[in-house]
PDB file of C-alpha atoms in Angstrom:
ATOM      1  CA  UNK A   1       9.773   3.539   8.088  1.00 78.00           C
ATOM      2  CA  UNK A   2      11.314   0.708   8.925  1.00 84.00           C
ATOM      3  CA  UNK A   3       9.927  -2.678  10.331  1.00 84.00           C
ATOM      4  CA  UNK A   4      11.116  -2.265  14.145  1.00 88.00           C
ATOM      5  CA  UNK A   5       9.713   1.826  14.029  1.00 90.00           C
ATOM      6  CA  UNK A   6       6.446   0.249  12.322  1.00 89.00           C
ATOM      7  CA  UNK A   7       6.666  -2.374  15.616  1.00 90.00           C
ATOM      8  CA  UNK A   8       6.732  -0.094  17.966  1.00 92.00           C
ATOM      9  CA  UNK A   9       4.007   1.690  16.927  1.00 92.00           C
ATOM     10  CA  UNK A  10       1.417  -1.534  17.039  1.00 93.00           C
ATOM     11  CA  UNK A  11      -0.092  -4.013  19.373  1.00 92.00           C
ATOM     12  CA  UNK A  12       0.929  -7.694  18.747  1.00 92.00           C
ATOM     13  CA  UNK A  13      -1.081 -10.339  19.469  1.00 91.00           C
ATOM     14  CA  UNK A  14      -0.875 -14.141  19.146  1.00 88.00           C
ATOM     15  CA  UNK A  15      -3.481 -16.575  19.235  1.00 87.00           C
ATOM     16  CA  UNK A  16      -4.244 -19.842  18.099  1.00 82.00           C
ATOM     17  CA  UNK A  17      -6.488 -19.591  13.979  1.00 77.00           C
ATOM     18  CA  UNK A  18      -8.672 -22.723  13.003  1.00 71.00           C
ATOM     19  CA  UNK A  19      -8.970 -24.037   9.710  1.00 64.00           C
ATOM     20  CA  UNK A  20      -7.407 -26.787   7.799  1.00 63.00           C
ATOM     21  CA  UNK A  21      -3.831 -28.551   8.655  1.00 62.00           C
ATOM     22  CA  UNK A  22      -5.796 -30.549  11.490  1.00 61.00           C
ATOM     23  CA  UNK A  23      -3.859 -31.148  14.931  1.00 62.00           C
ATOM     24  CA  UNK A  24      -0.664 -29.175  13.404  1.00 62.00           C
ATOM     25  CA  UNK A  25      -2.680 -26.308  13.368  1.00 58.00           C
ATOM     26  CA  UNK A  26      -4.085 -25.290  17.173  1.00 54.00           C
ATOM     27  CA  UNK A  27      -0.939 -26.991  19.167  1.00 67.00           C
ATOM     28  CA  UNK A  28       0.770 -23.310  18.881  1.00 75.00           C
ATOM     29  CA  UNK A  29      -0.321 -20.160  19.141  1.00 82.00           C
ATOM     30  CA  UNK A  30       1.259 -18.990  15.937  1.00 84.00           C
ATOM     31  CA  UNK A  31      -1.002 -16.970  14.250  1.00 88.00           C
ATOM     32  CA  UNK A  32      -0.640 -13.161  14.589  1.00 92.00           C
ATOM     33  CA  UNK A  33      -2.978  -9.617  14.738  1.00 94.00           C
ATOM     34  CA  UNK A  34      -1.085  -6.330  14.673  1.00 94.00           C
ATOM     35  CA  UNK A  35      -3.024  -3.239  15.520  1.00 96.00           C
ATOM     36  CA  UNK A  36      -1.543  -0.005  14.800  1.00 95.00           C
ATOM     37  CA  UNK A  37      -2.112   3.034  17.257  1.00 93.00           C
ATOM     38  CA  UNK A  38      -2.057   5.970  15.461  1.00 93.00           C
ATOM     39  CA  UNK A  39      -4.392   4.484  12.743  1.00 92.00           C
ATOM     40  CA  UNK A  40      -6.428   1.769  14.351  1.00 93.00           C
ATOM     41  CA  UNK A  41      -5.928  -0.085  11.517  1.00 95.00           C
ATOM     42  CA  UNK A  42      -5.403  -3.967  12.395  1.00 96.00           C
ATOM     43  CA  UNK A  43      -4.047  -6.955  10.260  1.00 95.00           C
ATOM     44  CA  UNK A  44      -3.478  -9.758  10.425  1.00 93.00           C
ATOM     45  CA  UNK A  45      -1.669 -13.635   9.323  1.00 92.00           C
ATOM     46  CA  UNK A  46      -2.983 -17.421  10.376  1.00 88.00           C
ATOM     47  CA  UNK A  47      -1.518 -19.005   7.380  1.00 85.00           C
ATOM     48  CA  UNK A  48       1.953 -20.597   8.501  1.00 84.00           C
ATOM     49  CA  UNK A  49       2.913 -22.239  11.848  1.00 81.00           C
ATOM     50  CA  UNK A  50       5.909 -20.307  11.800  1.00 85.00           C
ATOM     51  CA  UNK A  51       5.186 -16.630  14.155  1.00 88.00           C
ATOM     52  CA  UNK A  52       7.581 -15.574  12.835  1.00 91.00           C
ATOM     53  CA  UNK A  53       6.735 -15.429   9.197  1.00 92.00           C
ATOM     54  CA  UNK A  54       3.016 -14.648  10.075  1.00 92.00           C
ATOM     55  CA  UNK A  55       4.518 -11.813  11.845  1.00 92.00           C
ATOM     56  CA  UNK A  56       6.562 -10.645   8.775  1.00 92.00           C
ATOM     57  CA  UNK A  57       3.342 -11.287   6.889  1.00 92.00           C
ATOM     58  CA  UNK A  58       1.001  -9.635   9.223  1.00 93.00           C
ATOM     59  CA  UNK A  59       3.616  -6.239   8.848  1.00 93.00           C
ATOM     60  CA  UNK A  60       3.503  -6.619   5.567  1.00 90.00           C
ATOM     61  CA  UNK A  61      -0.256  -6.386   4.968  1.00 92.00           C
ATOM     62  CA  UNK A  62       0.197  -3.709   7.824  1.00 93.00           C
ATOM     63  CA  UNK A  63       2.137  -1.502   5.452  1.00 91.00           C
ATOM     64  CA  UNK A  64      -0.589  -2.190   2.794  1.00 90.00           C
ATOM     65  CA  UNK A  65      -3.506  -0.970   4.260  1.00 91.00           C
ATOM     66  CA  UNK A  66      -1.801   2.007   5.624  1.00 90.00           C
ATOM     67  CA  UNK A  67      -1.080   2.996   2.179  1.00 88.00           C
ATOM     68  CA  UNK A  68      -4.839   1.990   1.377  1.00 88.00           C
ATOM     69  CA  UNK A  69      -6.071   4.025   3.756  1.00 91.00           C
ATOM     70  CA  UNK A  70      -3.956   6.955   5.456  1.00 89.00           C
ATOM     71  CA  UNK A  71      -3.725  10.345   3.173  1.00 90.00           C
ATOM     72  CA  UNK A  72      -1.245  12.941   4.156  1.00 90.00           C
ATOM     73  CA  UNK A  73      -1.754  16.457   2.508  1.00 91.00           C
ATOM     74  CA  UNK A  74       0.030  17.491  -0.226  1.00 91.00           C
ATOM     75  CA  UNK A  75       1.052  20.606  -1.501  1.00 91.00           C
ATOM     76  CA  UNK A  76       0.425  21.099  -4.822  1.00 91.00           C
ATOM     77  CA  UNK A  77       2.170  24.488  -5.522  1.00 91.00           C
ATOM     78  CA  UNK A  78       5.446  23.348  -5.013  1.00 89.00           C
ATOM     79  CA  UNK A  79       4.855  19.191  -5.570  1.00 91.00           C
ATOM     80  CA  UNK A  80       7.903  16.937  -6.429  1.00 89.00           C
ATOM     81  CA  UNK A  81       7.228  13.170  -6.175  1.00 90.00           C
ATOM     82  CA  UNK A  82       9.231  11.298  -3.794  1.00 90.00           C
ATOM     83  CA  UNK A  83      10.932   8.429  -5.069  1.00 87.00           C
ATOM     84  CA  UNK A  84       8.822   5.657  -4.301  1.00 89.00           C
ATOM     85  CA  UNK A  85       6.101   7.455  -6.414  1.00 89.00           C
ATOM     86  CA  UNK A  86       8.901   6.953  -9.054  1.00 88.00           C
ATOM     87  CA  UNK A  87       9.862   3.821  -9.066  1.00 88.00           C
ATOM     88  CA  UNK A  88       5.986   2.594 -10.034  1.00 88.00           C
ATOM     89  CA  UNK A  89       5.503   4.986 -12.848  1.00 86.00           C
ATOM     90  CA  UNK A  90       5.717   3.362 -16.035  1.00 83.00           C
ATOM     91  CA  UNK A  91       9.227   4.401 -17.961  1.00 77.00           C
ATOM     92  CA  UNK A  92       7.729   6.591 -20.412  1.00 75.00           C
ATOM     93  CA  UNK A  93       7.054   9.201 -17.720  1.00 76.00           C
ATOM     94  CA  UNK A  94       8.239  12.365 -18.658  1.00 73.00           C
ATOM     95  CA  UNK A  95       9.524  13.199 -14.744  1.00 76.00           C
ATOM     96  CA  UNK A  96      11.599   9.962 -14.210  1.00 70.00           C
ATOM     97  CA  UNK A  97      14.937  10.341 -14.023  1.00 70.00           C
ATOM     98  CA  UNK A  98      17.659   7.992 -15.265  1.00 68.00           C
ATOM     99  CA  UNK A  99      19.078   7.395 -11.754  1.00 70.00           C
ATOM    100  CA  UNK A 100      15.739   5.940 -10.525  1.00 72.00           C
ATOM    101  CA  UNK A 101      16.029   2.259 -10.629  1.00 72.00           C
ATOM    102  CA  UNK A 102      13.949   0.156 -12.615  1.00 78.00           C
ATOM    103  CA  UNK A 103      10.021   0.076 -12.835  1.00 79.00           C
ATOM    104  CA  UNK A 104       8.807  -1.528  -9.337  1.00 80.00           C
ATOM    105  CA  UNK A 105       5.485  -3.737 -10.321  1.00 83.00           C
ATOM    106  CA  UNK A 106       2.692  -4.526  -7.288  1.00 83.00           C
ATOM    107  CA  UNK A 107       4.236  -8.401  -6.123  1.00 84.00           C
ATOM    108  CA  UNK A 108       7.062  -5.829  -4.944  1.00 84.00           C
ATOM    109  CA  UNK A 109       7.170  -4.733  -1.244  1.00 82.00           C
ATOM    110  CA  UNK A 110       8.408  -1.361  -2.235  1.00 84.00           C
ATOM    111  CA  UNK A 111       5.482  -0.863  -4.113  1.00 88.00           C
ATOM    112  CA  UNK A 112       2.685   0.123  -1.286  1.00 89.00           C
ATOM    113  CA  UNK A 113       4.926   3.297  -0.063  1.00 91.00           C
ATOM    114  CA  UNK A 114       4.561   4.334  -4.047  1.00 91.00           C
ATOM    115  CA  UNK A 115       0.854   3.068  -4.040  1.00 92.00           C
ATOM    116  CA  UNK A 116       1.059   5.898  -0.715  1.00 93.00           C
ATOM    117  CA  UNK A 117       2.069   8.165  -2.252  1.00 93.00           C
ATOM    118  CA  UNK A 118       0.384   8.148  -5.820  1.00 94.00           C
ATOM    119  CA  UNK A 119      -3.147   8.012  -3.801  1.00 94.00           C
ATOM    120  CA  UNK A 120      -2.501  10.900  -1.734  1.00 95.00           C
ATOM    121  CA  UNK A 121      -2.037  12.909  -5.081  1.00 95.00           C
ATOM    122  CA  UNK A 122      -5.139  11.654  -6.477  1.00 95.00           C
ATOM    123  CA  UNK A 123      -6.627  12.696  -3.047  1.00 94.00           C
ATOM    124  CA  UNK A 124      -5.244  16.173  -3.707  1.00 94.00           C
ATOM    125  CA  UNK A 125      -6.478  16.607  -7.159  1.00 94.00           C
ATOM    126  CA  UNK A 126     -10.097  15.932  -6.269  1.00 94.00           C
ATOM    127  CA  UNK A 127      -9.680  12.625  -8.173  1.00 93.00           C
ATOM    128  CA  UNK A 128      -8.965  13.728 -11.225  1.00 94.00           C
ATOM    129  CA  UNK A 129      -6.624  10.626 -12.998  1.00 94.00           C
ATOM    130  CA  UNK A 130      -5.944  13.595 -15.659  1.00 95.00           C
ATOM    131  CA  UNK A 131      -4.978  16.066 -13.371  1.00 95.00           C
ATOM    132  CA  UNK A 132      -2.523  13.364 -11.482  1.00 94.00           C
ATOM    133  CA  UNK A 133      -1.105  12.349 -15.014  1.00 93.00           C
ATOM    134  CA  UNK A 134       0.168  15.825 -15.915  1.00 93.00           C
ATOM    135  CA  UNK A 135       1.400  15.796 -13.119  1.00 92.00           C
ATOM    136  CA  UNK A 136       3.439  12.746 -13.093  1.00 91.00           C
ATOM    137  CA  UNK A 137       4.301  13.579 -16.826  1.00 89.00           C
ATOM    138  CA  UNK A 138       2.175  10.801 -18.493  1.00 90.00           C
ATOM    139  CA  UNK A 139      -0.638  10.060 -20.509  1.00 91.00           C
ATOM    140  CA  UNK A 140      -4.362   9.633 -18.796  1.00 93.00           C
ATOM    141  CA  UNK A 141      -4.399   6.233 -19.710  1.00 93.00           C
ATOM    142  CA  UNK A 142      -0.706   5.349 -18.447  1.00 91.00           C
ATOM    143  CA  UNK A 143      -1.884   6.121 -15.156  1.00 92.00           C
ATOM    144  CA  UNK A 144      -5.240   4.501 -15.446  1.00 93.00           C
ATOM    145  CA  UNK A 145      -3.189   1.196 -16.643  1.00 92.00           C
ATOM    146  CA  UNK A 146      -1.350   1.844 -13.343  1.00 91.00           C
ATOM    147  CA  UNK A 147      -3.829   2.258 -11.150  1.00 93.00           C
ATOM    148  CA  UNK A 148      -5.659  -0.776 -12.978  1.00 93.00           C
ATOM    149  CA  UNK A 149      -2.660  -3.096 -12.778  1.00 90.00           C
ATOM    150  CA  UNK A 150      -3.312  -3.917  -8.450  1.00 90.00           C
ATOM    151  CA  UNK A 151      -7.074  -4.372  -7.308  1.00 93.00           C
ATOM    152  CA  UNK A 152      -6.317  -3.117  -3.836  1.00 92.00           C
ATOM    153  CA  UNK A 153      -5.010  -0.113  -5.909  1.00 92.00           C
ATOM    154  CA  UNK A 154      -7.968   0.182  -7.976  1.00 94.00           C
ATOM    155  CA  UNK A 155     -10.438  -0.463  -5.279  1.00 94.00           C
ATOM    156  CA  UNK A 156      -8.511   2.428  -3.456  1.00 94.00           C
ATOM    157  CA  UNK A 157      -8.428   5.149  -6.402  1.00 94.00           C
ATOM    158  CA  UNK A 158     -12.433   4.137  -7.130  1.00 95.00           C
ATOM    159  CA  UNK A 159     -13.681   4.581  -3.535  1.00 94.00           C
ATOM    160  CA  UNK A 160     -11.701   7.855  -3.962  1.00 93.00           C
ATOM    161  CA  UNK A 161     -13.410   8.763  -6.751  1.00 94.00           C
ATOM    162  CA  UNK A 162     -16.605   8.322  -5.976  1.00 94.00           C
ATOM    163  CA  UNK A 163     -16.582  10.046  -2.655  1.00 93.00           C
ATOM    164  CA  UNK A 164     -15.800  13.279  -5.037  1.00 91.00           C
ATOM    165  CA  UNK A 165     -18.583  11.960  -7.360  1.00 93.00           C
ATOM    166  CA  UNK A 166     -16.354  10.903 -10.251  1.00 93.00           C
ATOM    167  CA  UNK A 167     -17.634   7.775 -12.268  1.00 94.00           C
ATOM    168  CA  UNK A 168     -15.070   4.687 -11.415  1.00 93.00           C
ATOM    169  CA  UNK A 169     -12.056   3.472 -13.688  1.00 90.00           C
ATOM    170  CA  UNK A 170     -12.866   0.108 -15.345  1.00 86.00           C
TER     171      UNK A 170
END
């Protein structure tokens, strides 16, 4: 989805954050808080004086804790991962293809659709890291090193977990 479709489905508002930077800080109403309608999920960014960039920044975490938060049903029967799911496994998985691009890591905004993706298939398999790693043709602990390697990730998969009653990954 792309930034103005993500837009158009939120509330923007502006307002005026505290904090240090002194009297640059409250002359402008720069700071920004984007709620998204379908989700009710809101976010927000206070950190430059630029609205601009705090709304880029705002979207951004937007499209974060959607992926944190929203799970869309998979079929398991006849699963193929999309693409984005791709482009965070590690290289070593059995199902990546050569014309996938290179291994995205979590400081990349592409990663939260794969992030998405990879925690609605957790979702489906009850949980199960295993399950979700013969899946994605890797090893347990591949995916666990994944799922390790970003704490909003990890915080994700473990809340997961443990509403199925699975012990946490450390």
């Amino acid at each position: 989805m792309s930034d103005d479709e993500l837009m158009a489905q939120c509330d923007m508002g502006t307002f005026k954050s505290s904090g240090p930077g002194g009297q640059h800080r409250n002359k402008r109403e720069s700071a920004v808080r984007l709620r998204h309608h379908p989700t009710g999920i809101v976010a927000q960014a206070v950190e430059d004086r630029s609205q601009h960039k705090n709304r880029s920044s705002a979207l951004s975490r937007l499209r974060t804790l959607i992926a944190l938060k929203v799970r869309r049903p998979i079929n398991l029967d006849n699963y193929t991962p999309p693409v984005e799911l791709l482009q965070i496994l590690p290289l070593k998985s059995t199902i990546r293809s050569k014309d996938v691009s290179n291994q995205i890591g979590p400081n990349n905004i592409k990663f939260s659709p794969g992030m998405q993706a990879l925690l609605d298939l957790l979702f489906a398999v009850e949980g199960s890291v295993s399950e979700a790693a013969k899946i994605l043709g890797l090893s347990t602990g591949s995916l666990s090193r994944l799922i390790l390697s970003d704490d909003s990730l990890r915080v994700a998969a473990n809340e997961l977990r443990a509403s199925k009653g699975l012990k946490p990954l450390k």
